[in-house]
Amino acid sequence: QVQLVESGGGVVQPGRSLRLSCAASGISFSGYAMHWVRQAPGKGLEWVAVISYDGSSKFYADSVKGRFTLSRDNSKNTLLLQMNSLRADDTAFYYCAREISELLPGGMRLDRFDSWGQGTLVTVSS
Amino acid sequence: SSELTQDPAVSVALGQTVRITCQGDSLRSFYASWYQQKPGQAPILVIYGQNNRPSGIPDRFSGSSSGNTASLTITGAQAEDEADYYCNSRDIPGNHAWVFGGGTKLTVL
């Protein structure tokens, strides 16, 4: 079973930076797109960003575009999220999740996030 | 980006059947997946596609979809099913984002 473990969360002042890591074990994650999903305390899930299996494509939610950068090191089974210019509304638990996507006959895709980490809390506060 | 709309809260009597729905334009092009989240825990996948269950998920969980609506049904709800449930899909074609519904808090009475 794939195990994902996030780290790097903590308390940071507004405007500062933080880098989150997600380490995969149990199986190589190099063949899968990986996502970050966040959840503000007491709120719902919010999709943050996705990186393709080889790191060649990255897409971001409008709320983080231009401030967050996603990367991966497949040799180390590690996913990274560089968060710059942090704001109070970035305060949340950050989860990494593995995407499985299959193309079905007829063209529909069968997508899901089959594995999630336990999350790491980022608190942006002065 | 588009939105997925869920009822904020639903309740069901123990042993009865409950349906949780998710509506959005993206569901006309993409299947939804469903996640259960209990307090203090990470989400777990319970249903994906038209009606696919990961191993370990009880068969009382099922899914369906039609048009712009996806549904998660729990047949014979148990006390341990009390949780928040979120739907998710890719955003509308041409937008590479993904989107979550606002979540439905299920109470088992």
Tab-separated table of N, CA and C in Angstrom, chain A residues 5-94:
chain	number	residue	atom	x	y	z
A	5	VAL	N	3.527	10.722	3.308
A	5	VAL	CA	3.781	11.433	4.555
A	5	VAL	C	4.215	12.858	4.242
A	6	GLU	N	3.390	13.814	4.681
A	6	GLU	CA	3.714	15.219	4.491
A	6	GLU	C	4.549	15.739	5.658
A	7	SER	N	5.343	16.742	5.375
A	7	SER	CA	6.113	17.414	6.412
A	7	SER	C	6.386	18.844	5.974
A	8	GLY	N	6.865	19.643	6.917
A	8	GLY	CA	7.250	21.003	6.590
A	8	GLY	C	6.291	22.078	7.057
A	9	GLY	N	5.156	21.669	7.595
A	9	GLY	CA	4.198	22.655	8.084
A	9	GLY	C	4.709	23.368	9.320
A	10	GLY	N	4.034	24.437	9.671
A	10	GLY	CA	4.407	25.197	10.850
A	10	GLY	C	3.756	26.556	10.835
A	11	VAL	N	4.219	27.395	11.742
A	11	VAL	CA	3.698	28.760	11.841
A	11	VAL	C	4.644	29.701	11.095
A	12	VAL	N	4.088	30.539	10.253
A	12	VAL	CA	4.899	31.460	9.454
A	12	VAL	C	4.181	32.801	9.373
A	13	GLN	N	4.964	33.868	9.296
A	13	GLN	CA	4.375	35.202	9.219
A	13	GLN	C	3.858	35.497	7.813
A	14	PRO	N	2.864	36.336	7.698
A	14	PRO	CA	2.374	36.722	6.376
A	14	PRO	C	3.505	37.286	5.527
A	15	GLY	N	3.508	36.899	4.260
A	15	GLY	CA	4.522	37.356	3.336
A	15	GLY	C	5.751	36.473	3.258
A	16	ARG	N	5.891	35.588	4.228
A	16	ARG	CA	7.046	34.704	4.237
A	16	ARG	C	6.798	33.449	3.412
A	17	SER	N	7.798	32.562	3.390
A	17	SER	CA	7.734	31.352	2.573
A	17	SER	C	7.815	30.105	3.436
A	18	LEU	N	7.366	29.004	2.838
A	18	LEU	CA	7.427	27.707	3.494
A	18	LEU	C	7.471	26.653	2.404
A	19	ARG	N	8.166	25.559	2.671
A	19	ARG	CA	8.215	24.471	1.692
A	19	ARG	C	7.704	23.199	2.334
A	20	LEU	N	6.714	22.612	1.701
A	20	LEU	CA	6.156	21.355	2.159
A	20	LEU	C	6.721	20.201	1.342
A	21	SER	N	6.871	19.059	2.005
A	21	SER	CA	7.322	17.845	1.331
A	21	SER	C	6.291	16.746	1.514
A	22	CYS	N	6.269	15.848	0.568
A	22	CYS	CA	5.413	14.667	0.642
A	22	CYS	C	6.272	13.490	0.197
A	23	ALA	N	6.515	12.576	1.113
A	23	ALA	CA	7.358	11.415	0.816
A	23	ALA	C	6.492	10.181	0.621
A	24	ALA	N	6.722	9.490	-0.477
A	24	ALA	CA	5.974	8.273	-0.785
A	24	ALA	C	6.815	7.054	-0.458
A	25	SER	N	6.179	6.066	0.090
A	25	SER	CA	6.861	4.791	0.375
A	25	SER	C	5.906	3.653	0.094
A	26	GLY	N	6.437	2.482	-0.011
A	26	GLY	CA	5.594	1.322	-0.263
A	26	GLY	C	5.522	0.960	-1.738
A	27	ILE	N	5.611	1.965	-2.571
A	27	ILE	CA	5.592	1.749	-4.009
A	27	ILE	C	6.106	3.031	-4.655
A	28	SER	N	6.784	2.900	-5.757
A	28	SER	CA	7.251	4.081	-6.464
A	28	SER	C	6.061	4.919	-6.934
A	29	PHE	N	6.201	6.223	-6.814
A	29	PHE	CA	5.071	7.075	-7.218
A	29	PHE	C	5.345	7.757	-8.555
A	30	SER	N	6.453	7.359	-9.194
A	30	SER	CA	6.890	8.090	-10.372
A	30	SER	C	5.949	7.970	-11.562
A	31	GLY	N	5.044	7.004	-11.559
A	31	GLY	CA	4.149	6.844	-12.689
A	31	GLY	C	2.814	7.552	-12.544
A	32	TYR	N	2.679	8.380	-11.507
A	32	TYR	CA	1.385	8.964	-11.187
A	32	TYR	C	1.453	10.477	-11.033
A	33	ALA	N	0.409	11.131	-11.487
A	33	ALA	CA	0.266	12.543	-11.158
A	33	ALA	C	-0.005	12.667	-9.663
A	34	MET	N	0.458	13.773	-9.102
A	34	MET	CA	0.302	14.006	-7.669
A	34	MET	C	-0.341	15.376	-7.441
A	35	HIS	N	-1.145	15.454	-6.420
A	35	HIS	CA	-1.889	16.665	-6.104
A	35	HIS	C	-1.610	17.128	-4.676
A	36	TRP	N	-1.853	18.414	-4.461
A	36	TRP	CA	-1.991	18.969	-3.123
A	36	TRP	C	-3.435	19.449	-2.972
A	37	VAL	N	-3.987	19.128	-1.832
A	37	VAL	CA	-5.342	19.544	-1.465
A	37	VAL	C	-5.236	20.152	-0.074
A	38	ARG	N	-5.937	21.238	0.174
A	38	ARG	CA	-5.853	21.846	1.498
A	38	ARG	C	-7.226	21.984	2.117
A	39	GLN	N	-7.220	22.176	3.422
A	39	GLN	CA	-8.476	22.296	4.169
A	39	GLN	C	-8.256	23.261	5.325
A	40	ALA	N	-8.863	24.430	5.207
A	40	ALA	CA	-8.811	25.382	6.309
A	40	ALA	C	-9.551	24.792	7.500
A	41	PRO	N	-9.133	25.115	8.707
A	41	PRO	CA	-9.779	24.542	9.899
A	41	PRO	C	-11.285	24.739	9.877
A	42	GLY	N	-12.017	23.625	9.992
A	42	GLY	CA	-13.467	23.678	10.006
A	42	GLY	C	-14.131	23.889	8.660
A	43	LYS	N	-13.335	23.894	7.594
A	43	LYS	CA	-13.871	24.138	6.248
A	43	LYS	C	-13.745	22.899	5.374
A	44	GLY	N	-14.152	23.053	4.119
A	44	GLY	CA	-14.126	21.943	3.188
A	44	GLY	C	-12.783	21.787	2.487
A	45	LEU	N	-12.718	20.765	1.641
A	45	LEU	CA	-11.504	20.500	0.881
A	45	LEU	C	-11.393	21.476	-0.287
A	46	GLU	N	-10.176	21.911	-0.558
A	46	GLU	CA	-9.893	22.805	-1.682
A	46	GLU	C	-8.726	22.247	-2.468
A	47	TRP	N	-8.938	22.010	-3.743
A	47	TRP	CA	-7.853	21.574	-4.597
A	47	TRP	C	-6.853	22.712	-4.781
A	48	VAL	N	-5.546	22.372	-4.701
A	48	VAL	CA	-4.501	23.388	-4.761
A	48	VAL	C	-3.690	23.317	-6.053
A	49	ALA	N	-3.184	22.118	-6.370
A	49	ALA	CA	-2.278	22.018	-7.516
A	49	ALA	C	-2.078	20.560	-7.901
A	50	VAL	N	-1.635	20.360	-9.143
A	50	VAL	CA	-1.323	19.028	-9.656
A	50	VAL	C	-0.045	19.096	-10.466
A	51	ILE	N	0.735	18.025	-10.404
A	51	ILE	CA	1.931	17.888	-11.212
A	51	ILE	C	1.867	16.533	-11.907
A	52	SER	N	2.213	16.514	-13.176
A	52	SER	CA	2.178	15.277	-13.944
A	52	SER	C	3.232	14.294	-13.442
A	53	TYR	N	3.133	13.059	-13.904
A	53	TYR	CA	4.006	12.005	-13.392
A	53	TYR	C	5.495	12.324	-13.583
A	54	ASP	N	5.793	13.053	-14.661
A	54	ASP	CA	7.198	13.347	-14.955
A	54	ASP	C	7.579	14.790	-14.635
A	55	GLY	N	6.651	15.542	-14.071
A	55	GLY	CA	6.939	16.920	-13.695
A	55	GLY	C	6.854	17.917	-14.834
A	56	SER	N	6.454	17.469	-16.012
A	56	SER	CA	6.466	18.354	-17.170
A	56	SER	C	5.251	19.296	-17.214
A	57	SER	N	4.196	18.939	-16.529
A	57	SER	CA	2.988	19.768	-16.505
A	57	SER	C	2.582	20.045	-15.063
A	58	LYS	N	2.226	21.287	-14.832
A	58	LYS	CA	1.793	21.700	-13.499
A	58	LYS	C	0.625	22.657	-13.655
A	59	PHE	N	-0.364	22.498	-12.807
A	59	PHE	CA	-1.510	23.396	-12.844
A	59	PHE	C	-1.878	23.759	-11.419
A	60	TYR	N	-2.360	24.997	-11.276
A	60	TYR	CA	-2.607	25.543	-9.947
A	60	TYR	C	-4.005	26.143	-9.843
A	61	ALA	N	-4.544	26.112	-8.640
A	61	ALA	CA	-5.780	26.848	-8.380
A	61	ALA	C	-5.502	28.340	-8.498
A	62	ASP	N	-6.500	29.088	-8.902
A	62	ASP	CA	-6.323	30.536	-9.055
A	62	ASP	C	-5.860	31.178	-7.747
A	63	SER	N	-6.291	30.615	-6.620
A	63	SER	CA	-5.980	31.215	-5.323
A	63	SER	C	-4.489	31.145	-4.969
A	64	VAL	N	-3.744	30.268	-5.638
A	64	VAL	CA	-2.317	30.123	-5.309
A	64	VAL	C	-1.406	30.383	-6.504
A	65	LYS	N	-2.002	30.581	-7.664
A	65	LYS	CA	-1.220	30.757	-8.882
A	65	LYS	C	-0.273	31.953	-8.744
A	66	GLY	N	0.971	31.738	-9.118
A	66	GLY	CA	1.976	32.790	-9.031
A	66	GLY	C	2.673	32.857	-7.684
A	67	ARG	N	2.141	32.160	-6.686
A	67	ARG	CA	2.762	32.176	-5.351
A	67	ARG	C	3.294	30.788	-4.963
A	68	PHE	N	2.610	29.746	-5.410
A	68	PHE	CA	3.015	28.376	-5.066
A	68	PHE	C	3.658	27.722	-6.283
A	69	THR	N	4.659	26.879	-6.022
A	69	THR	CA	5.330	26.145	-7.096
A	69	THR	C	5.461	24.685	-6.681
A	70	LEU	N	5.056	23.841	-7.590
A	70	LEU	CA	5.064	22.404	-7.342
A	70	LEU	C	6.229	21.769	-8.088
A	71	SER	N	6.883	20.819	-7.447
A	71	SER	CA	7.947	20.070	-8.111
A	71	SER	C	7.982	18.666	-7.539
A	72	ARG	N	8.735	17.814	-8.187
A	72	ARG	CA	8.858	16.448	-7.702
A	72	ARG	C	10.236	15.919	-8.036
A	73	ASP	N	10.689	14.970	-7.212
A	73	ASP	CA	11.949	14.278	-7.452
A	73	ASP	C	11.625	12.793	-7.447
A	74	ASN	N	11.461	12.231	-8.623
A	74	ASN	CA	11.057	10.825	-8.703
A	74	ASN	C	12.150	9.884	-8.216
A	75	SER	N	13.390	10.325	-8.242
A	75	SER	CA	14.476	9.474	-7.746
A	75	SER	C	14.389	9.314	-6.228
A	76	LYS	N	13.725	10.274	-5.585
A	76	LYS	CA	13.584	10.229	-4.129
A	76	LYS	C	12.138	10.019	-3.695
A	77	ASN	N	11.260	9.762	-4.668
A	77	ASN	CA	9.828	9.570	-4.364
A	77	ASN	C	9.289	10.711	-3.505
A	78	THR	N	9.607	11.918	-3.895
A	78	THR	CA	9.257	13.093	-3.090
A	78	THR	C	8.578	14.158	-3.926
A	79	LEU	N	7.552	14.742	-3.345
A	79	LEU	CA	6.781	15.831	-3.922
A	79	LEU	C	7.030	17.070	-3.071
A	80	LEU	N	7.224	18.205	-3.718
A	80	LEU	CA	7.508	19.438	-2.990
A	80	LEU	C	6.511	20.521	-3.361
A	81	LEU	N	6.155	21.344	-2.387
A	81	LEU	CA	5.304	22.501	-2.633
A	81	LEU	C	5.982	23.718	-2.015
A	82	GLN	N	6.498	24.592	-2.853
A	82	GLN	CA	7.107	25.829	-2.400
A	82	GLN	C	6.021	26.892	-2.329
A	83	MET	N	5.824	27.436	-1.145
A	83	MET	CA	4.752	28.409	-0.935
A	83	MET	C	5.384	29.750	-0.577
A	84	ASN	N	5.205	30.726	-1.435
A	84	ASN	CA	5.745	32.072	-1.217
A	84	ASN	C	4.618	33.066	-0.975
A	85	SER	N	4.989	34.207	-0.461
A	85	SER	CA	4.024	35.298	-0.226
A	85	SER	C	2.779	34.788	0.489
A	86	LEU	N	2.997	34.069	1.564
A	86	LEU	CA	1.881	33.436	2.262
A	86	LEU	C	0.958	34.464	2.876
A	87	ARG	N	-0.319	34.113	2.885
A	87	ARG	CA	-1.367	34.999	3.413
A	87	ARG	C	-2.127	34.254	4.499
A	88	ALA	N	-2.870	34.990	5.273
A	88	ALA	CA	-3.643	34.371	6.358
A	88	ALA	C	-4.611	33.324	5.817
A	89	ASP	N	-5.157	33.551	4.636
A	89	ASP	CA	-6.133	32.591	4.107
A	89	ASP	C	-5.479	31.358	3.504
A	90	ASP	N	-4.157	31.262	3.583
A	90	ASP	CA	-3.468	30.021	3.219
A	90	ASP	C	-3.394	29.074	4.411
A	91	THR	N	-3.825	29.525	5.577
A	91	THR	CA	-3.825	28.677	6.762
A	91	THR	C	-4.723	27.478	6.539
A	92	ALA	N	-4.154	26.282	6.663
A	92	ALA	CA	-4.909	25.063	6.358
A	92	ALA	C	-4.054	23.835	6.637
A	93	PHE	N	-4.730	22.711	6.702
A	93	PHE	CA	-4.041	21.434	6.593
A	93	PHE	C	-3.780	21.195	5.109
A	94	TYR	N	-2.576	20.774	4.787
A	94	TYR	CA	-2.215	20.493	3.404
A	94	TYR	C	-1.993	18.990	3.256
